CSV table of C-alpha atoms in Angstrom, one decimal:
chain,number,residue,atom,x,y,z
A,15,MET,CA,-19.8,54.4,100.7
A,16,VAL,CA,-19.3,58.0,100.1
A,17,GLY,CA,-16.7,60.0,98.1
A,18,TYR,CA,-15.1,63.4,98.1
A,19,GLY,CA,-12.3,64.6,95.9
A,20,VAL,CA,-10.1,61.7,94.9
A,21,SER,CA,-10.8,59.8,98.1
A,22,THR,CA,-13.5,57.3,99.1
A,23,ILE,CA,-14.5,56.4,102.6
A,24,ARG,CA,-16.7,53.8,104.2
A,25,VAL,CA,-18.2,54.4,107.7
A,26,GLU,CA,-19.1,51.1,109.4
A,27,TYR,CA,-21.1,50.6,112.6
A,28,ILE,CA,-19.2,48.5,115.1
A,29,LYS,CA,-21.2,48.2,118.3
A,30,THR,CA,-23.1,49.9,121.1
A,31,ILE,CA,-21.8,50.4,124.6
A,32,GLY,CA,-23.9,51.2,127.6
A,33,ASN,CA,-27.4,51.1,129.1
A,34,ALA,CA,-29.4,53.3,131.5
A,35,ALA,CA,-27.9,52.8,134.9
A,36,ALA,CA,-27.9,54.5,138.3
A,37,LEU,CA,-24.8,55.3,140.4
A,38,GLY,CA,-23.0,52.1,141.3
A,39,GLN,CA,-24.4,50.1,138.3
A,40,ILE,CA,-22.7,49.3,135.0
A,41,GLY,CA,-23.8,51.9,132.5
A,42,PHE,CA,-24.5,55.6,132.0
A,43,ARG,CA,-27.2,58.2,132.7
A,44,ASN,CA,-27.7,60.7,129.8
A,45,PRO,CA,-24.0,60.7,128.7
A,46,VAL,CA,-23.1,64.1,127.2
A,47,ASP,CA,-19.4,63.6,126.4
A,48,VAL,CA,-16.6,61.1,125.9
A,49,ALA,CA,-12.9,61.6,126.4
A,50,PRO,CA,-10.7,59.0,124.6
A,51,ALA,CA,-7.5,58.5,126.6
A,52,GLN,CA,-4.4,56.3,126.5
A,53,GLY,CA,-4.8,52.9,125.0
A,54,ASP,CA,-8.4,52.0,124.6
A,55,LEU,CA,-9.5,53.8,127.7
A,56,ILE,CA,-12.5,56.1,127.5
A,57,TYR,CA,-14.1,58.4,130.1
A,58,VAL,CA,-17.8,59.0,129.8
A,59,LEU,CA,-19.6,61.9,131.5
A,60,SER,CA,-23.1,61.3,132.7
A,61,HIS,CA,-25.0,64.5,133.1
A,62,ALA,CA,-28.3,62.9,134.2
A,63,ALA,CA,-31.6,64.8,134.8
A,64,GLU,CA,-31.6,68.0,136.8
A,65,ASN,CA,-33.7,66.3,139.5
A,66,ASN,CA,-31.4,63.4,139.7
A,67,GLY,CA,-28.1,64.8,140.9
A,68,GLY,CA,-26.9,61.5,142.3
A,69,ASN,CA,-26.3,60.1,138.9
A,70,LYS,CA,-23.9,62.8,137.8
A,71,ARG,CA,-20.5,61.1,137.5
A,72,ILE,CA,-17.7,60.0,135.2
A,73,ALA,CA,-17.3,56.4,134.1
A,74,LYS,CA,-13.9,54.9,133.2
A,75,CYS,CA,-14.1,51.9,130.9
A,76,THR,CA,-12.4,50.3,127.9
A,77,LEU,CA,-13.7,50.5,124.4
A,78,ASP,CA,-12.5,47.1,123.1
A,79,GLU,CA,-13.4,44.7,126.0
A,80,GLU,CA,-16.0,47.0,127.4
A,81,ASP,CA,-14.6,46.6,130.9
A,82,PHE,CA,-16.3,49.0,133.4
A,83,LEU,CA,-13.3,49.9,135.6
A,84,ALA,CA,-14.5,52.7,137.9
A,85,GLU,CA,-16.6,55.8,138.3
A,86,PHE,CA,-15.8,59.0,140.1
A,87,GLY,CA,-17.0,62.6,140.7
A,88,SER,CA,-20.3,63.5,142.3
A,89,PHE,CA,-23.0,66.1,142.5
A,90,GLY,CA,-22.1,69.2,144.6
A,91,GLU,CA,-20.0,72.3,144.8
A,92,GLU,CA,-17.0,71.0,146.8
A,93,PRO,CA,-13.6,70.2,145.2
A,94,GLY,CA,-13.9,67.2,143.0
A,95,GLN,CA,-17.7,67.7,142.5
A,96,PHE,CA,-19.8,69.2,139.8
A,97,THR,CA,-23.3,70.6,139.3
A,98,TRP,CA,-23.9,71.0,135.6
A,99,PRO,CA,-21.1,69.0,134.0
A,100,ASN,CA,-20.9,69.6,130.3
A,101,SER,CA,-17.8,68.3,128.6
A,102,LEU,CA,-14.6,66.2,129.0
A,103,ALA,CA,-11.1,66.1,127.6
A,104,ALA,CA,-7.9,64.2,128.5
A,105,ASP,CA,-4.5,65.7,128.3
A,106,SER,CA,-1.3,64.0,127.1
A,107,VAL,CA,-0.6,62.3,130.4
A,108,GLY,CA,-4.2,61.1,130.8
A,109,ASN,CA,-5.5,63.6,133.3
A,110,VAL,CA,-9.2,64.3,132.8
A,111,TYR,CA,-10.7,67.8,132.6
A,112,VAL,CA,-14.4,68.5,133.2
A,113,THR,CA,-16.3,71.8,132.5
A,114,ASP,CA,-19.0,72.8,134.9
A,115,GLU,CA,-21.6,75.3,133.6
A,116,TRP,CA,-23.1,76.1,136.9
A,117,LEU,CA,-19.9,76.5,138.9
A,118,ASN,CA,-18.1,78.2,136.0
A,119,ARG,CA,-14.9,76.1,136.5
A,120,VAL,CA,-12.8,73.3,135.1
A,121,THR,CA,-12.1,70.4,137.5
A,122,VAL,CA,-9.1,68.1,136.9
A,123,PHE,CA,-8.8,64.5,137.9
A,124,ASP,CA,-5.9,62.1,137.5
A,125,PRO,CA,-6.3,58.9,135.3
A,126,ASP,CA,-7.6,57.0,138.3
A,127,GLY,CA,-10.3,59.6,139.2
A,128,ASN,CA,-8.5,61.3,142.1
A,129,TYR,CA,-9.2,65.0,142.4
A,130,LEU,CA,-6.2,67.2,141.5
A,131,ALA,CA,-7.4,70.8,141.1
A,132,HIS,CA,-10.0,73.1,139.8
A,133,TRP,CA,-9.8,76.6,138.3
A,134,GLY,CA,-12.1,79.3,136.9
A,135,GLU,CA,-14.2,82.2,138.1
A,136,GLU,CA,-17.4,83.7,136.7
A,137,GLY,CA,-17.2,86.9,134.7
A,138,PRO,CA,-16.7,88.5,131.3
A,139,GLY,CA,-13.1,89.4,131.6
A,140,PRO,CA,-10.1,87.6,130.1
A,141,GLY,CA,-9.7,84.2,131.6
A,142,ARG,CA,-13.1,84.3,133.3
A,143,LEU,CA,-16.0,82.0,132.4
A,144,ASN,CA,-19.7,82.1,131.9
A,145,ARG,CA,-21.2,78.7,131.3
A,146,PRO,CA,-18.1,76.9,130.0
A,147,ALA,CA,-19.0,74.1,127.6
A,148,GLY,CA,-16.8,72.1,125.2
A,149,ILE,CA,-13.0,71.7,125.7
A,150,ALA,CA,-10.3,70.2,123.6
A,151,PHE,CA,-6.5,70.0,123.7
A,152,ASP,CA,-4.0,70.7,120.9
A,153,ALA,CA,-0.8,68.8,120.4
A,154,ASP,CA,1.0,71.1,122.9
A,155,ASP,CA,-1.5,70.5,125.7
A,156,ASN,CA,-3.0,73.9,125.3
A,157,LEU,CA,-6.7,73.8,126.2
A,158,PHE,CA,-9.3,75.5,124.0
A,159,LEU,CA,-12.7,76.1,125.7
A,160,ALA,CA,-16.1,77.2,124.4
A,161,ASP,CA,-17.0,80.0,126.8
A,162,SER,CA,-20.7,79.7,126.0
A,163,PHE,CA,-22.5,82.6,127.5
A,164,ASN,CA,-19.5,84.9,126.8
A,165,HIS,CA,-19.9,83.9,123.2
A,166,ARG,CA,-16.2,83.3,122.7
A,167,ILE,CA,-13.4,80.8,122.5
A,168,GLN,CA,-10.7,81.0,125.2
A,169,LYS,CA,-7.2,79.4,125.2
A,170,PHE,CA,-5.6,78.3,128.4
A,171,THR,CA,-2.6,76.4,129.7
A,172,LYS,CA,-3.8,73.2,131.3
A,173,GLU,CA,-3.2,74.8,134.7
A,174,GLY,CA,-5.8,77.5,133.8
A,175,GLY,CA,-3.4,80.3,132.7
A,176,SER,CA,-5.1,82.5,130.1
A,177,LEU,CA,-3.4,82.5,126.7
A,178,GLY,CA,-5.9,84.5,124.7
A,179,GLN,CA,-9.4,84.6,123.3
A,180,TRP,CA,-11.5,85.4,120.3
A,181,GLY,CA,-15.2,85.9,119.3
A,182,SER,CA,-18.1,88.0,120.2
A,183,LYS,CA,-21.9,87.6,120.1
A,184,GLY,CA,-23.4,87.7,116.7
A,185,SER,CA,-24.1,85.8,113.5
A,186,GLY,CA,-21.4,87.2,111.2
A,187,PRO,CA,-18.3,85.3,110.2
A,188,GLY,CA,-16.2,84.6,113.2
A,189,GLN,CA,-18.9,85.7,115.6
A,190,LEU,CA,-20.6,83.2,117.9
A,191,ASN,CA,-23.9,82.6,119.7
A,192,THR,CA,-23.7,80.1,122.6
A,193,PRO,CA,-20.9,77.9,121.3
A,194,TRP,CA,-21.0,74.3,122.6
A,195,GLY,CA,-18.7,71.6,121.2
A,196,ILE,CA,-15.1,72.2,120.1
A,197,SER,CA,-12.4,70.2,118.4
A,198,VAL,CA,-8.8,70.7,117.4
A,199,ASP,CA,-7.3,68.9,114.4
A,200,ALA,CA,-3.7,67.7,113.9
A,201,ALA,CA,-2.7,71.1,112.3
A,202,GLY,CA,-4.1,73.0,115.3
A,203,MET,CA,-7.2,74.3,113.4
A,204,VAL,CA,-10.1,74.8,115.8
A,205,TYR,CA,-13.7,73.7,115.0
A,206,VAL,CA,-16.7,75.1,116.9
A,207,ALA,CA,-20.3,73.9,117.1
A,208,ASP,CA,-21.9,77.4,117.0
A,209,TRP,CA,-25.1,76.2,118.8
A,210,ARG,CA,-27.6,79.0,118.3
A,211,ASN,CA,-26.3,80.0,114.9
A,212,ASP,CA,-26.9,76.4,113.6
A,213,ARG,CA,-23.5,76.1,112.0
A,214,ILE,CA,-19.9,74.9,112.4
A,215,GLN,CA,-17.1,77.4,112.2
A,216,LYS,CA,-13.4,76.7,111.6
A,217,PHE,CA,-10.7,78.9,112.9
A,218,ALA,CA,-6.9,79.1,112.6
A,219,PRO,CA,-5.0,78.5,115.9
A,220,ASP,CA,-4.8,82.3,116.5
A,221,GLY,CA,-8.6,82.7,116.0
A,222,GLN,CA,-8.7,83.9,112.5
A,223,PHE,CA,-12.0,82.8,110.8
A,224,VAL,CA,-11.5,80.2,108.0
A,225,LEU,CA,-14.8,78.5,107.1
A,226,SER,CA,-18.5,78.3,108.0
A,227,ILE,CA,-20.6,75.2,107.4
A,228,GLY,CA,-24.3,74.8,107.5
A,229,GLY,CA,-27.4,76.9,108.5
A,230,SER,CA,-30.7,76.4,110.1
A,231,GLY,CA,-33.0,73.6,108.9
A,232,ALA,CA,-33.5,69.8,108.6
A,233,GLU,CA,-32.2,69.3,105.0
A,234,THR,CA,-28.8,67.7,104.3
A,235,GLY,CA,-26.1,70.1,105.3
A,236,GLN,CA,-28.3,72.1,107.6
A,237,PHE,CA,-28.5,71.9,111.4
A,238,ASN,CA,-30.9,72.2,114.3
A,239,ARG,CA,-28.6,73.1,117.3
A,240,PRO,CA,-25.3,71.3,116.5
A,241,SER,CA,-23.7,70.3,119.8
A,242,GLY,CA,-20.5,68.4,119.0
A,243,VAL,CA,-17.9,68.3,116.3
A,244,ALA,CA,-14.8,66.1,115.5
A,245,VAL,CA,-12.3,65.9,112.7
A,246,ASP,CA,-10.5,62.8,111.5
A,247,ARG,CA,-7.0,62.4,110.1
A,248,ASP,CA,-8.1,63.2,106.5
A,249,GLY,CA,-10.0,66.4,107.5
A,250,CYS,CA,-13.5,64.9,107.4
A,251,ILE,CA,-15.8,66.8,109.8
A,252,TYR,CA,-18.4,64.9,111.9
A,253,VAL,CA,-21.2,67.0,113.5
A,254,CYS,CA,-23.7,66.0,116.1
A,255,ASP,CA,-26.9,67.5,114.8
A,256,TRP,CA,-28.7,67.4,118.1
A,257,GLY,CA,-32.1,68.7,117.2
A,258,ASN,CA,-32.3,66.6,114.0
A,259,ASP,CA,-31.2,63.3,115.8
A,260,ARG,CA,-28.3,62.6,113.5
A,261,VAL,CA,-24.6,62.9,112.8
A,262,GLN,CA,-23.6,64.6,109.5
A,263,ILE,CA,-20.3,64.2,107.8
A,264,PHE,CA,-18.6,66.9,105.6
A,265,ASN,CA,-15.3,67.0,103.7
A,266,GLU,CA,-12.6,69.5,104.6
A,267,SER,CA,-14.1,72.1,102.3
A,268,GLY,CA,-17.4,71.9,104.2
A,269,GLU,CA,-19.3,69.9,101.6
A,270,PHE,CA,-21.9,67.4,102.8
A,271,ILE,CA,-21.0,63.8,102.1
A,272,ALA,CA,-23.1,61.6,104.4
A,273,GLU,CA,-25.2,61.2,107.5
A,274,LEU,CA,-25.6,58.7,110.2
A,275,LEU,CA,-29.0,58.1,111.8
A,276,GLY,CA,-28.0,55.4,114.3
A,277,ASP,CA,-27.5,51.6,114.0
A,278,ALA,CA,-27.6,50.5,117.6
A,279,THR,CA,-27.7,46.8,118.5
A,280,MET,CA,-28.0,45.3,122.0
A,281,SER,CA,-25.0,46.3,124.1
A,282,LYS,CA,-23.0,43.8,126.1
A,283,TRP,CA,-24.1,45.5,129.3
A,284,GLY,CA,-27.7,45.6,128.1
A,285,ALA,CA,-27.7,41.9,127.4
A,286,GLN,CA,-26.3,41.2,130.9
A,287,ARG,CA,-29.1,43.3,132.4
A,288,LEU,CA,-31.8,41.4,130.5
A,289,SER,CA,-30.4,38.1,131.5
A,290,SER,CA,-30.5,39.1,135.2
A,291,ASN,CA,-34.3,39.3,135.0
A,292,PRO,CA,-35.4,37.4,131.9
A,293,GLU,CA,-38.9,36.6,132.9
A,294,ASN,CA,-39.8,40.3,133.3
A,295,MET,CA,-37.5,42.2,130.9
A,296,LEU,CA,-37.5,39.7,128.0
A,297,GLY,CA,-41.3,39.4,128.2
A,298,GLN,CA,-41.7,43.1,128.0
A,299,ARG,CA,-39.3,43.3,125.0
A,300,GLU,CA,-41.3,40.6,123.1
A,301,GLN,CA,-44.4,42.8,123.3
A,302,VAL,CA,-42.7,45.6,121.4
A,303,HIS,CA,-44.2,45.9,117.9
A,304,SER,CA,-40.9,47.0,116.3
A,305,LEU,CA,-37.3,47.3,117.5
A,306,GLU,CA,-36.3,49.4,114.5
A,307,PRO,CA,-36.7,52.8,116.4
A,308,GLU,CA,-34.3,51.5,119.1
A,309,LYS,CA,-31.4,51.7,116.6
A,310,ARG,CA,-31.7,55.4,116.0
A,311,PHE,CA,-30.0,58.3,117.7
A,312,VAL,CA,-32.1,60.4,120.0
A,313,GLN,CA,-30.5,63.7,120.9
A,314,PRO,CA,-26.8,62.8,120.2
A,315,VAL,CA,-24.7,65.3,122.0
A,316,SER,CA,-21.0,64.6,121.4
A,317,VAL,CA,-18.9,62.9,118.8
A,318,LYS,CA,-15.2,62.0,119.4
A,319,ILE,CA,-12.5,60.1,117.5
A,320,ASP,CA,-10.1,57.9,119.3
A,321,ARG,CA,-6.5,57.1,118.5
A,322,GLU,CA,-7.6,54.2,116.3
A,323,GLY,CA,-9.8,56.4,114.3
A,324,ARG,CA,-13.0,55.1,115.7
A,325,LEU,CA,-16.0,57.4,115.9
A,326,ILE,CA,-17.7,57.5,119.3
A,327,VAL,CA,-21.2,59.1,119.5
A,328,ALA,CA,-22.8,60.0,122.9
A,329,ASP,CA,-26.4,59.0,122.2
A,330,SER,CA,-27.5,60.9,125.2
A,331,ALA,CA,-31.3,60.3,125.5
A,332,ARG,CA,-30.6,56.5,124.9
A,333,HIS,CA,-28.0,56.3,127.7
A,334,ARG,CA,-25.4,54.7,125.4
A,335,LEU,CA,-22.5,55.2,123.0
A,336,GLN,CA,-22.7,54.1,119.3
A,337,ILE,CA,-19.3,53.2,117.9
A,338,TYR,CA,-18.3,53.5,114.2
A,339,ARG,CA,-15.1,53.3,112.2
A,340,ARG,CA,-13.9,54.4,108.8
A,341,THR,CA,-12.4,51.7,106.6
């Protein structure tokens, strides 16, 4: 249990979803982002290794029952394909948006995974992209995008119309160096994982600098390449500290209050996989000296909060999601 101000929160581990799986199997391959959608639907983006393009895809599943419903998207440069998929977001009607760092575009699918459109062109000018990374919608379905190699944040309509931008390369307040994750809270404030500056920055909806959190290091409150950020209903800020293999939690003033190191248990899909070949897989598992390291995060990339307030961490190198909740 941790406290801040006059409030007290408890963060509880719920369960793990996923296991390492190839295309057509139930599971993920290096998941790098999650998009909570309507009901308990979630979409999970598998980036996979660069030499394994066939495993790049989006999985559609449920969080409660862990039903694996479908997967869509594929490696390539044609409409509806992606090459370096980075991040996901769902709009108010459930359409799914995917950024592609290599193709410098955003691809849009309907809730069933049917290709709808794509937009974006490479370049430094307004509305153009250079390695687009994190995306997030505000309450009005405006899309905020971390334009990573242009070192700025851009705001678009969901059809790709440019609505503005802010930021420039640097380490000063309001400047950015290869931003990655992004989140928008209920008041429209924008939070950015400023990757190479090892910090989180908070901006007003118009791009005015508000707050900076963190700095380089491995101590509490410090970061080693923060990759994802999310904000809950009370203003608590959750950060994927990628290089330090943890998730750190801060209050709305940017003060450190807790960290999560990982608590994974055997997932439903993992248990099914073990039972499919118990003589081999269970035998190998029994030879492991300790299962304690299996619980921990390894290169967590993204953190999202769903409509029920549950915290979803994309534990990328472990090919799984770890789910938490505040009580």
